[in-house]
């Protein structure tokens, strides 16, 4: 029987600190595979003096032994991908792109931004990268796949026909039809840069699993941004939960082994949409400052608030989480008290599950005594008693063990229980 893959998934609204855990695990895995999202995701990795910005290329790129797969569930912007590739040398033989991944082309980003402008105060607050329109085209069956780059002439014709058919829509949004020659030349450039990496990645992952290789599945964004299970319509357009790894790579649910869910010790969200445990006061600002909560992809300040145990219980169940990695515990250091959302009040009624619409949900808080310093702790026993109580109480509330606790950005400052 083939081995199972390990999976990393975000449990909140993205930005949980998956990077630190994925980078660490990528050192010990033979394959690292992205299964959803696009260049809306992002994290920075510092190795010695050098800084690398990763948006689409899996984190295994920094392990010279690892092979990196961009799965069919991803939407790939060739321009941005090629830029990202330039940070690295010798990618051939260790980077593979699914021929079934969908292309995200410049007009998708233009449409994304035009739609946001038109929505005014109802805007989703997207990253403006074109994610929604690219996935929209995929589902509407008018998208283009990476495999079509093999024949740029044919692809250019199809793109132009799409513009012709939808002319009034594009015009209303102020999106210009590409110049045929320029479009063709761009597609040829994409082909030349990407062709060596394009392949059937499903077969590759199957083979890796059959050979007993260590395979890591790297999720992007978080559960509350999932197209089905998040706070729709204030979500991204992909399946960010564990199940997305099956469809986004072509593996069966039985091929998924240990699921590690990543959560911060508090909560953040970028963009609009409900966030019941958001703190608009001093505490929220302090979390933002202490946690350096500004977007990696867009630089936007993140909205900050308290750990939401109700949403987390929902996420643990949906993703089949075996262990939670609790990140950035040290950001809570020095607070007199720390709050946790333990239920929602919706129209006067208290509920302990995530309802259809979180818009009207208010947080019901439990208050914990704060602690001075957890920063740098490497053993659970070294944490202040109040921090241990906080973690043990969270485990009970969410029904899952916190097997990893991170107490600073440093790789070594990690408690493994
Ligand atoms: P889109 O994915 O650009 O369409 O944005 C949709 C929503 O998802 C917006 O609220 C974004 O802020 C959010 N989002 C997308 N990617 C990320 C991410 O990597 N971290 C946090 N939020 C994200």
Tab-separated table of C-alpha atoms and ligand atoms in Angstrom:
chain	number	residue	atom	x	y	z
A	1	UNK	CA	0.000	0.000	0.000
A	2	UNK	CA	1.241	3.433	-0.783
A	3	UNK	CA	2.028	5.850	1.994
A	4	UNK	CA	-0.140	8.745	3.009
A	5	UNK	CA	0.687	12.415	2.638
A	6	UNK	CA	0.922	14.962	5.462
A	7	UNK	CA	-1.299	17.963	5.147
A	8	UNK	CA	-1.020	21.522	6.435
A	9	UNK	CA	-4.164	23.627	6.439
A	10	UNK	CA	-5.097	27.080	7.742
A	11	UNK	CA	-7.895	27.105	10.320
A	12	UNK	CA	-8.779	30.808	10.469
A	13	UNK	CA	-8.876	33.587	7.849
A	14	UNK	CA	-5.411	32.920	6.452
A	15	UNK	CA	-2.125	34.363	7.696
A	16	UNK	CA	-2.028	31.886	10.571
A	17	UNK	CA	1.723	31.494	10.262
A	18	UNK	CA	1.626	28.401	8.039
A	19	UNK	CA	4.944	29.543	6.565
A	20	UNK	CA	6.994	28.731	9.657
A	21	UNK	CA	5.586	25.208	9.940
A	22	UNK	CA	5.612	24.460	6.208
A	23	UNK	CA	9.203	25.688	5.833
A	24	UNK	CA	10.229	23.504	8.699
A	25	UNK	CA	8.408	20.430	7.368
A	26	UNK	CA	9.599	21.064	3.814
A	27	UNK	CA	13.125	20.249	4.990
A	28	UNK	CA	12.129	16.679	5.752
A	29	UNK	CA	9.739	15.971	2.869
A	30	UNK	CA	10.585	14.724	-0.621
A	31	UNK	CA	7.633	16.452	-2.283
A	32	UNK	CA	5.808	19.668	-1.375
A	33	UNK	CA	2.537	20.251	-3.225
A	34	UNK	CA	0.298	23.301	-3.465
A	35	UNK	CA	-3.309	22.395	-4.169
A	36	UNK	CA	-5.362	25.605	-4.221
A	37	UNK	CA	-5.323	29.374	-4.500
A	38	UNK	CA	-3.008	31.563	-6.480
A	39	UNK	CA	-0.603	34.417	-5.886
A	40	UNK	CA	-3.057	35.936	-3.401
A	41	UNK	CA	-1.181	33.826	-0.827
A	42	UNK	CA	2.286	34.714	0.278
A	43	UNK	CA	5.001	34.417	2.809
A	44	UNK	CA	8.560	35.568	3.142
A	45	UNK	CA	11.353	33.221	4.073
A	46	UNK	CA	14.663	34.485	5.338
A	47	UNK	CA	17.669	32.252	4.812
A	48	UNK	CA	20.845	33.847	6.110
A	49	UNK	CA	21.140	37.248	4.416
A	50	UNK	CA	18.628	36.449	1.688
A	51	UNK	CA	14.900	37.033	1.673
A	52	UNK	CA	12.610	35.011	-0.577
A	53	UNK	CA	8.998	35.945	-1.328
A	54	UNK	CA	6.875	32.903	-2.071
A	55	UNK	CA	3.374	33.220	-3.490
A	56	UNK	CA	2.881	30.233	-5.758
A	57	UNK	CA	6.046	28.151	-5.644
A	58	UNK	CA	5.804	25.616	-2.807
A	59	UNK	CA	8.072	26.084	0.208
A	60	UNK	CA	10.087	22.980	-0.657
A	61	UNK	CA	11.986	25.122	-3.163
A	62	UNK	CA	14.370	26.032	-0.366
A	63	UNK	CA	15.220	22.396	0.237
A	64	UNK	CA	17.476	21.414	-2.687
A	65	UNK	CA	16.392	17.785	-2.309
A	66	UNK	CA	12.651	18.430	-2.483
A	67	UNK	CA	10.441	18.354	-5.556
A	68	UNK	CA	7.734	20.991	-5.743
A	69	UNK	CA	4.356	20.573	-7.328
A	70	UNK	CA	1.826	23.204	-8.345
A	71	UNK	CA	-1.363	21.195	-8.554
A	72	UNK	CA	-4.360	21.414	-10.853
A	73	UNK	CA	-6.415	23.204	-8.169
A	74	UNK	CA	-4.181	26.266	-8.370
A	75	UNK	CA	-4.777	29.282	-10.614
A	76	UNK	CA	-1.458	30.325	-12.070
A	77	UNK	CA	-0.486	33.747	-13.293
A	78	UNK	CA	2.417	33.131	-15.702
A	79	UNK	CA	3.787	36.671	-15.339
A	80	UNK	CA	3.934	36.449	-11.556
A	81	UNK	CA	5.100	32.858	-11.525
A	82	UNK	CA	8.000	33.605	-13.860
A	83	UNK	CA	8.995	36.578	-11.684
A	84	UNK	CA	8.947	34.332	-8.631
A	85	UNK	CA	11.009	31.682	-10.415
A	86	UNK	CA	13.775	34.240	-11.062
A	87	UNK	CA	14.667	34.169	-7.366
A	88	UNK	CA	15.966	30.624	-7.766
A	89	UNK	CA	18.445	28.753	-9.906
A	90	UNK	CA	18.238	25.250	-11.308
A	91	UNK	CA	14.548	24.608	-10.908
A	92	UNK	CA	14.426	21.988	-13.614
A	93	UNK	CA	13.797	18.561	-12.157
A	94	UNK	CA	12.437	19.999	-8.910
A	95	UNK	CA	9.492	22.127	-10.015
A	96	UNK	CA	6.401	20.753	-11.742
A	97	UNK	CA	3.252	22.536	-12.845
A	98	UNK	CA	0.022	20.695	-13.542
A	99	UNK	CA	-1.110	20.955	-17.137
A	100	UNK	CA	-4.626	21.119	-15.693
A	101	UNK	CA	-4.032	24.161	-13.484
A	102	UNK	CA	-5.943	27.169	-14.778
A	103	UNK	CA	-4.273	30.218	-16.216
A	104	UNK	CA	-4.812	33.517	-14.479
A	105	UNK	CA	-4.216	36.148	-17.148
A	106	UNK	CA	-3.831	39.925	-16.788
A	107	UNK	CA	-7.474	40.548	-17.716
A	108	UNK	CA	-8.603	38.515	-14.704
A	109	UNK	CA	-6.899	40.994	-12.387
A	110	UNK	CA	-8.455	43.908	-14.286
A	111	UNK	CA	-11.904	42.360	-13.920
A	112	UNK	CA	-11.296	41.671	-10.223
A	113	UNK	CA	-10.428	45.302	-9.556
A	114	UNK	CA	-13.269	46.639	-11.719
A	115	UNK	CA	-15.813	44.477	-9.880
A	116	UNK	CA	-14.498	45.622	-6.539
A	117	UNK	CA	-14.791	49.251	-7.608
A	118	UNK	CA	-18.339	48.681	-8.822
A	119	UNK	CA	-19.341	47.051	-5.533
A	120	UNK	CA	-18.386	50.170	-3.575
A	121	UNK	CA	-18.933	49.623	0.142
A	122	UNK	CA	-20.026	46.033	-0.555
A	123	UNK	CA	-16.561	45.197	-1.906
A	124	UNK	CA	-15.046	41.934	-0.716
A	125	UNK	CA	-11.650	43.486	-0.211
A	126	UNK	CA	-9.919	41.014	-2.506
A	127	UNK	CA	-6.186	41.073	-3.094
A	128	UNK	CA	-6.978	42.394	-6.589
A	129	UNK	CA	-4.924	39.637	-8.186
A	130	UNK	CA	-7.721	38.203	-10.336
A	131	UNK	CA	-8.396	35.089	-8.261
A	132	UNK	CA	-12.221	35.259	-8.385
A	133	UNK	CA	-12.465	35.878	-12.146
A	134	UNK	CA	-9.938	33.112	-12.912
A	135	UNK	CA	-11.799	30.531	-10.819
A	136	UNK	CA	-15.080	31.926	-12.174
A	137	UNK	CA	-13.961	31.207	-15.735
A	138	UNK	CA	-12.842	27.726	-14.709
A	139	UNK	CA	-16.226	26.853	-13.243
A	140	UNK	CA	-18.106	28.527	-16.107
A	141	UNK	CA	-16.001	26.344	-18.431
A	142	UNK	CA	-14.540	29.267	-20.317
A	143	UNK	CA	-11.133	29.208	-18.635
A	144	UNK	CA	-7.805	28.189	-20.132
A	145	UNK	CA	-5.483	25.583	-18.738
A	146	UNK	CA	-1.720	25.647	-18.424
A	147	UNK	CA	-1.508	22.780	-20.934
A	148	UNK	CA	-2.842	25.121	-23.618
A	149	UNK	CA	0.428	27.050	-23.503
A	150	UNK	CA	1.872	24.293	-25.687
A	151	UNK	CA	-0.016	25.896	-28.596
A	152	UNK	CA	0.119	29.683	-28.148
A	153	UNK	CA	-1.468	30.492	-31.500
A	154	UNK	CA	-4.551	28.428	-30.739
A	155	UNK	CA	-4.745	29.784	-27.199
A	156	UNK	CA	-4.538	33.394	-28.410
A	157	UNK	CA	-7.417	32.735	-30.815
A	158	UNK	CA	-9.549	31.271	-28.044
A	159	UNK	CA	-8.859	34.190	-25.718
A	160	UNK	CA	-9.763	36.688	-28.429
A	161	UNK	CA	-12.951	34.772	-29.254
A	162	UNK	CA	-13.872	34.938	-25.562
A	163	UNK	CA	-13.418	38.712	-25.629
A	164	UNK	CA	-15.481	38.961	-28.800
A	165	UNK	CA	-18.342	36.975	-27.281
A	166	UNK	CA	-18.332	38.986	-24.065
A	167	UNK	CA	-17.550	42.379	-25.540
A	168	UNK	CA	-20.339	44.332	-23.765
A	169	UNK	CA	-19.309	42.925	-20.383
A	170	UNK	CA	-15.634	43.734	-20.875
A	171	UNK	CA	-16.514	47.206	-22.139
A	172	UNK	CA	-18.733	47.918	-19.147
A	173	UNK	CA	-15.821	47.068	-16.896
A	174	UNK	CA	-13.322	49.074	-18.869
A	175	UNK	CA	-11.260	46.015	-19.800
A	176	UNK	CA	-9.688	46.366	-23.216
A	177	UNK	CA	-9.416	43.543	-25.734
A	178	UNK	CA	-5.754	42.477	-25.924
A	179	UNK	CA	-3.828	43.380	-29.028
A	180	UNK	CA	-3.635	40.080	-31.007
A	181	UNK	CA	0.096	40.323	-31.793
A	182	UNK	CA	1.074	41.350	-28.303
A	183	UNK	CA	-1.090	38.630	-26.775
A	184	UNK	CA	0.496	36.001	-29.015
A	185	UNK	CA	4.013	37.155	-28.115
A	186	UNK	CA	3.210	37.107	-24.414
A	187	UNK	CA	1.866	33.582	-24.661
A	188	UNK	CA	4.994	32.497	-26.513
A	189	UNK	CA	7.101	33.986	-23.706
A	190	UNK	CA	5.066	32.101	-21.113
A	191	UNK	CA	5.453	28.894	-23.108
A	192	UNK	CA	9.215	29.273	-23.361
A	193	UNK	CA	9.617	29.947	-19.661
A	194	UNK	CA	7.171	27.365	-18.334
A	195	UNK	CA	7.114	24.478	-20.781
A	196	UNK	CA	9.960	22.513	-19.150
A	197	UNK	CA	7.920	22.344	-15.942
A	198	UNK	CA	4.473	21.481	-17.291
A	199	UNK	CA	3.392	17.899	-16.762
A	200	UNK	CA	0.708	15.568	-15.410
A	201	UNK	CA	1.354	16.200	-11.722
A	202	UNK	CA	-1.320	13.754	-10.580
A	203	UNK	CA	0.744	10.868	-11.952
A	204	UNK	CA	3.805	12.320	-10.228
A	205	UNK	CA	2.109	12.453	-6.829
A	206	UNK	CA	0.719	8.931	-7.239
A	207	UNK	CA	4.198	7.645	-8.067
A	208	UNK	CA	5.714	9.463	-5.110
A	209	UNK	CA	3.118	7.943	-2.782
A	210	UNK	CA	3.578	4.464	-4.284
A	211	UNK	CA	7.321	4.712	-3.761
A	212	UNK	CA	6.815	5.626	-0.113
A	213	UNK	CA	8.194	9.160	-0.534
A	214	UNK	CA	7.347	11.769	2.092
A	215	UNK	CA	4.749	14.050	0.570
A	216	UNK	CA	3.595	17.333	2.091
A	217	UNK	CA	0.394	19.032	0.953
A	218	UNK	CA	0.565	22.779	1.494
A	219	UNK	CA	-2.729	24.612	1.915
A	220	UNK	CA	-3.190	28.319	1.253
A	221	UNK	CA	-5.496	30.865	2.913
A	222	UNK	CA	-7.728	29.477	5.658
A	223	UNK	CA	-10.921	27.579	6.410
A	224	UNK	CA	-13.044	30.677	7.032
A	225	UNK	CA	-12.128	31.876	3.511
A	226	UNK	CA	-13.227	28.593	1.909
A	227	UNK	CA	-15.681	29.049	-0.972
A	228	UNK	CA	-18.209	26.656	0.635
A	229	UNK	CA	-17.456	26.715	4.339
A	230	UNK	CA	-16.254	30.247	4.910
A	231	UNK	CA	-18.103	33.521	5.396
A	232	UNK	CA	-19.556	33.676	1.864
A	233	UNK	CA	-19.426	35.919	-0.128
A	234	UNK	CA	-16.489	37.341	1.837
A	235	UNK	CA	-14.262	34.419	0.935
A	236	UNK	CA	-11.685	33.504	-1.655
A	237	UNK	CA	-12.735	31.421	-4.655
A	238	UNK	CA	-11.049	28.107	-3.897
A	239	UNK	CA	-11.492	25.090	-1.660
A	240	UNK	CA	-9.046	25.962	1.068
A	241	UNK	CA	-9.988	23.062	3.376
A	242	UNK	CA	-8.410	19.573	3.450
A	243	UNK	CA	-10.828	18.240	0.848
A	244	UNK	CA	-9.297	20.696	-1.633
A	245	UNK	CA	-6.087	18.666	-1.538
A	246	UNK	CA	-7.929	15.693	-3.076
A	247	UNK	CA	-9.492	17.570	-5.966
A	248	UNK	CA	-6.625	20.038	-6.299
A	249	UNK	CA	-4.029	17.316	-6.829
A	250	UNK	CA	-6.017	14.277	-7.897
A	251	UNK	CA	-5.467	12.111	-4.835
A	252	UNK	CA	-8.020	10.143	-2.875
A	253	UNK	CA	-9.116	11.010	0.682
A	254	UNK	CA	-7.408	7.799	1.739
A	255	UNK	CA	-4.082	9.231	0.590
A	256	UNK	CA	-4.230	11.881	3.289
A	257	UNK	CA	-2.519	10.977	6.536
A	258	UNK	CA	-1.733	13.391	9.319
A	259	UNK	CA	-3.525	16.727	9.173
A	260	UNK	CA	-1.905	19.640	10.988
A	261	UNK	CA	-4.165	22.664	11.301
A	262	UNK	CA	-2.503	26.021	11.786
A	263	UNK	CA	-4.083	28.650	14.043
A	264	UNK	CA	-2.877	31.820	15.681
A	265	UNK	CA	-3.357	32.311	19.434
A	266	UNK	CA	-5.648	35.196	18.425
A	267	UNK	CA	-7.447	36.029	15.178
A	268	UNK	CA	-6.889	38.260	12.171
A	269	UNK	CA	-8.662	38.930	8.924
A	270	UNK	CA	-7.803	41.030	5.857
A	271	UNK	CA	-10.508	42.406	3.653
A	272	UNK	CA	-14.182	42.769	4.507
A	273	UNK	CA	-16.730	40.406	5.974
A	274	UNK	CA	-17.867	39.218	9.382
A	275	UNK	CA	-15.364	38.726	12.169
A	276	UNK	CA	-17.286	38.317	15.448
A	277	UNK	CA	-14.298	38.427	17.781
A	278	UNK	CA	-12.726	41.525	16.202
A	279	UNK	CA	-11.435	44.050	18.728
A	280	UNK	CA	-11.761	47.657	17.593
A	281	UNK	CA	-10.032	49.114	20.634
A	282	UNK	CA	-6.627	49.255	22.204
A	283	UNK	CA	-6.278	45.479	22.452
A	284	UNK	CA	-6.823	45.056	18.704
A	285	UNK	CA	-4.207	47.698	17.945
A	286	UNK	CA	-1.792	46.072	20.348
A	287	UNK	CA	-2.249	42.689	18.675
A	288	UNK	CA	-1.583	44.337	15.308
A	289	UNK	CA	1.584	46.020	16.562
A	290	UNK	CA	2.945	43.081	18.548
A	291	UNK	CA	2.106	40.586	15.808
A	292	UNK	CA	3.219	42.807	12.874
A	293	UNK	CA	-0.159	42.179	11.354
A	294	UNK	CA	0.182	43.734	7.915
A	295	UNK	CA	-0.495	41.762	4.723
A	296	UNK	CA	2.490	40.141	2.951
A	297	UNK	CA	0.837	40.348	-0.450
A	298	UNK	CA	-0.921	43.710	-0.203
A	299	UNK	CA	0.626	45.449	2.849
A	300	UNK	CA	-2.869	46.123	4.234
A	301	UNK	CA	-3.237	46.352	8.037
A	302	UNK	CA	-5.016	43.225	9.237
A	303	UNK	CA	-8.125	43.394	11.401
A	304	UNK	CA	-7.298	41.841	14.779
A	305	UNK	CA	-9.262	40.184	17.560
A	306	UNK	CA	-9.509	37.269	19.935
A	307	UNK	CA	-9.288	33.518	19.394
A	308	UNK	CA	-12.634	32.265	18.140
A	309	UNK	CA	-13.141	28.799	19.602
A	310	UNK	CA	-16.490	28.316	17.840
A	311	UNK	CA	-15.063	28.906	14.359
A	312	UNK	CA	-12.044	26.802	15.317
A	313	UNK	CA	-14.182	23.815	16.367
A	314	UNK	CA	-15.923	24.094	12.980
A	315	UNK	CA	-12.523	24.174	11.231
A	316	UNK	CA	-11.129	21.217	13.191
A	317	UNK	CA	-14.116	19.114	12.161
A	318	UNK	CA	-14.216	20.132	8.496
A	319	UNK	CA	-10.512	19.528	7.991
A	320	UNK	CA	-10.175	16.360	10.077
A	321	UNK	CA	-7.400	17.996	12.079
A	322	UNK	CA	-5.173	15.611	14.045
A	323	UNK	CA	-3.175	18.304	15.756
A	324	UNK	CA	-3.265	22.070	15.897
A	325	UNK	CA	-0.124	24.156	15.646
A	326	UNK	CA	-0.805	27.223	17.776
A	327	UNK	CA	1.224	30.115	16.402
A	328	UNK	CA	2.353	33.466	17.814
A	329	UNK	CA	1.497	32.731	21.446
A	330	UNK	CA	4.104	35.341	22.432
A	331	UNK	CA	2.005	38.106	20.842
A	332	UNK	CA	-0.362	37.736	23.807
A	333	UNK	CA	2.481	38.285	26.309
A	334	UNK	CA	1.881	41.187	28.686
A	335	UNK	CA	-1.902	41.418	28.344
A	336	UNK	CA	-3.634	41.624	31.770
A	337	UNK	CA	-6.436	39.541	30.396
A	338	UNK	CA	-6.967	37.456	27.295
A	339	UNK	CA	-10.407	36.815	25.817
A	340	UNK	CA	-11.737	33.830	23.898
A	341	UNK	CA	-14.979	33.685	21.948
A	342	UNK	CA	-16.795	30.604	23.289
A	343	UNK	CA	-20.247	31.108	21.722
A	344	UNK	CA	-22.122	33.478	19.433
A	345	UNK	CA	-25.192	35.480	20.314
A	346	UNK	CA	-27.452	35.754	17.282
A	347	UNK	CA	-30.686	37.751	17.676
A	348	UNK	CA	-30.597	37.163	21.425
A	349	UNK	CA	-30.003	33.421	21.189
A	350	UNK	CA	-26.726	31.824	22.222
A	351	UNK	CA	-25.355	29.227	19.802
A	352	UNK	CA	-22.199	27.113	19.765
A	353	UNK	CA	-21.850	26.508	16.003
A	354	UNK	CA	-21.080	28.596	12.932
A	355	UNK	CA	-24.428	29.772	11.528
A	356	UNK	CA	-25.434	30.352	7.884
A	357	UNK	CA	-24.455	33.994	8.185
A	358	UNK	CA	-21.982	35.281	10.765
A	359	UNK	CA	-22.942	38.891	10.036
A	360	UNK	CA	-25.282	39.182	13.000
A	361	UNK	CA	-23.234	37.071	15.406
A	362	UNK	CA	-21.773	38.721	18.479
A	363	UNK	CA	-19.048	37.074	20.501
A	364	UNK	CA	-19.709	35.649	23.941
A	365	UNK	CA	-16.346	35.816	25.674
A	366	UNK	CA	-14.618	33.850	28.391
A	367	UNK	CA	-11.885	35.847	30.083
A	368	UNK	CA	-8.523	34.376	31.044
A	369	UNK	CA	-5.810	35.823	33.246
A	370	UNK	CA	-2.885	37.029	31.137
A	371	UNK	CA	0.809	36.196	31.545
A	372	UNK	CA	4.108	38.050	31.363
A	373	UNK	CA	6.258	36.149	28.961
A	374	UNK	CA	5.986	33.043	26.826
A	375	UNK	CA	8.405	34.310	24.176
A	376	UNK	CA	11.176	31.889	23.356
A	377	UNK	CA	9.803	28.973	25.435
A	378	UNK	CA	10.795	25.613	23.948
A	379	UNK	CA	9.113	23.288	26.452
A	380	UNK	CA	5.506	23.291	27.536
A	381	UNK	CA	6.654	23.251	31.173
A	382	UNK	CA	8.611	26.483	30.605
A	383	UNK	CA	5.435	28.405	29.787
A	384	UNK	CA	3.829	30.526	32.522
A	385	UNK	CA	1.016	28.654	34.294
A	386	UNK	CA	-1.599	31.074	32.869
A	387	UNK	CA	-0.444	30.382	29.304
A	388	UNK	CA	-0.616	26.631	29.926
A	389	UNK	CA	-4.116	27.019	31.359
A	390	UNK	CA	-5.111	29.052	28.302
A	391	UNK	CA	-3.857	26.390	25.887
A	392	UNK	CA	-5.397	23.485	27.797
A	393	UNK	CA	-8.716	25.301	27.923
A	394	UNK	CA	-8.566	25.973	24.157
A	395	UNK	CA	-7.904	22.280	23.527
A	396	UNK	CA	-11.026	21.405	25.447
A	397	UNK	CA	-13.119	24.023	23.649
A	398	UNK	CA	-12.054	22.987	20.151
A	399	UNK	CA	-11.781	19.252	20.733
A	400	UNK	CA	-8.239	18.898	19.438
A	401	UNK	CA	-4.749	18.682	20.839
A	402	UNK	CA	-2.286	21.496	20.274
A	403	UNK	CA	0.764	19.458	19.358
A	404	UNK	CA	2.935	22.391	18.286
A	405	UNK	CA	3.164	25.799	19.955
A	406	UNK	CA	5.207	28.603	18.453
A	407	UNK	CA	6.652	31.235	20.778
A	408	UNK	CA	8.615	33.464	18.369
A	409	UNK	CA	9.370	33.710	14.639
A	410	UNK	CA	12.625	31.795	15.217
A	411	UNK	CA	12.529	28.234	13.987
A	412	UNK	CA	13.919	26.894	17.296
A	413	UNK	CA	11.344	28.659	19.450
A	414	UNK	CA	8.802	25.950	18.945
A	415	UNK	CA	7.304	23.601	21.506
A	416	UNK	CA	6.617	20.115	20.184
A	417	UNK	CA	4.531	18.107	22.625
B	1	LIG	P1	-9.082	37.030	-3.227
B	1	LIG	O1	-8.582	35.689	-2.845
B	1	LIG	O2	-7.997	37.954	-3.712
B	1	LIG	O3	-10.243	36.962	-4.158
B	1	LIG	O4	-9.642	37.730	-1.901
B	1	LIG	C1	-10.815	37.274	-1.242
B	1	LIG	C2	-10.674	37.401	0.259
B	1	LIG	O5	-9.673	36.498	0.719
B	1	LIG	C3	-10.232	38.784	0.730
B	1	LIG	O6	-10.833	39.032	1.988
B	1	LIG	C4	-8.737	38.627	0.914
B	1	LIG	O7	-8.220	39.538	1.839
B	1	LIG	C5	-8.670	37.202	1.434
B	1	LIG	N1	-7.386	36.553	1.169
B	1	LIG	C6	-6.948	36.033	0.015
B	1	LIG	N2	-5.728	35.504	0.157
B	1	LIG	C7	-5.389	35.667	1.439
B	1	LIG	C8	-4.245	35.298	2.211
B	1	LIG	O8	-3.280	34.680	1.743
B	1	LIG	N3	-4.278	35.647	3.527
B	1	LIG	C9	-5.334	36.289	4.084
B	1	LIG	N4	-6.413	36.646	3.410
B	1	LIG	C10	-6.450	36.343	2.093
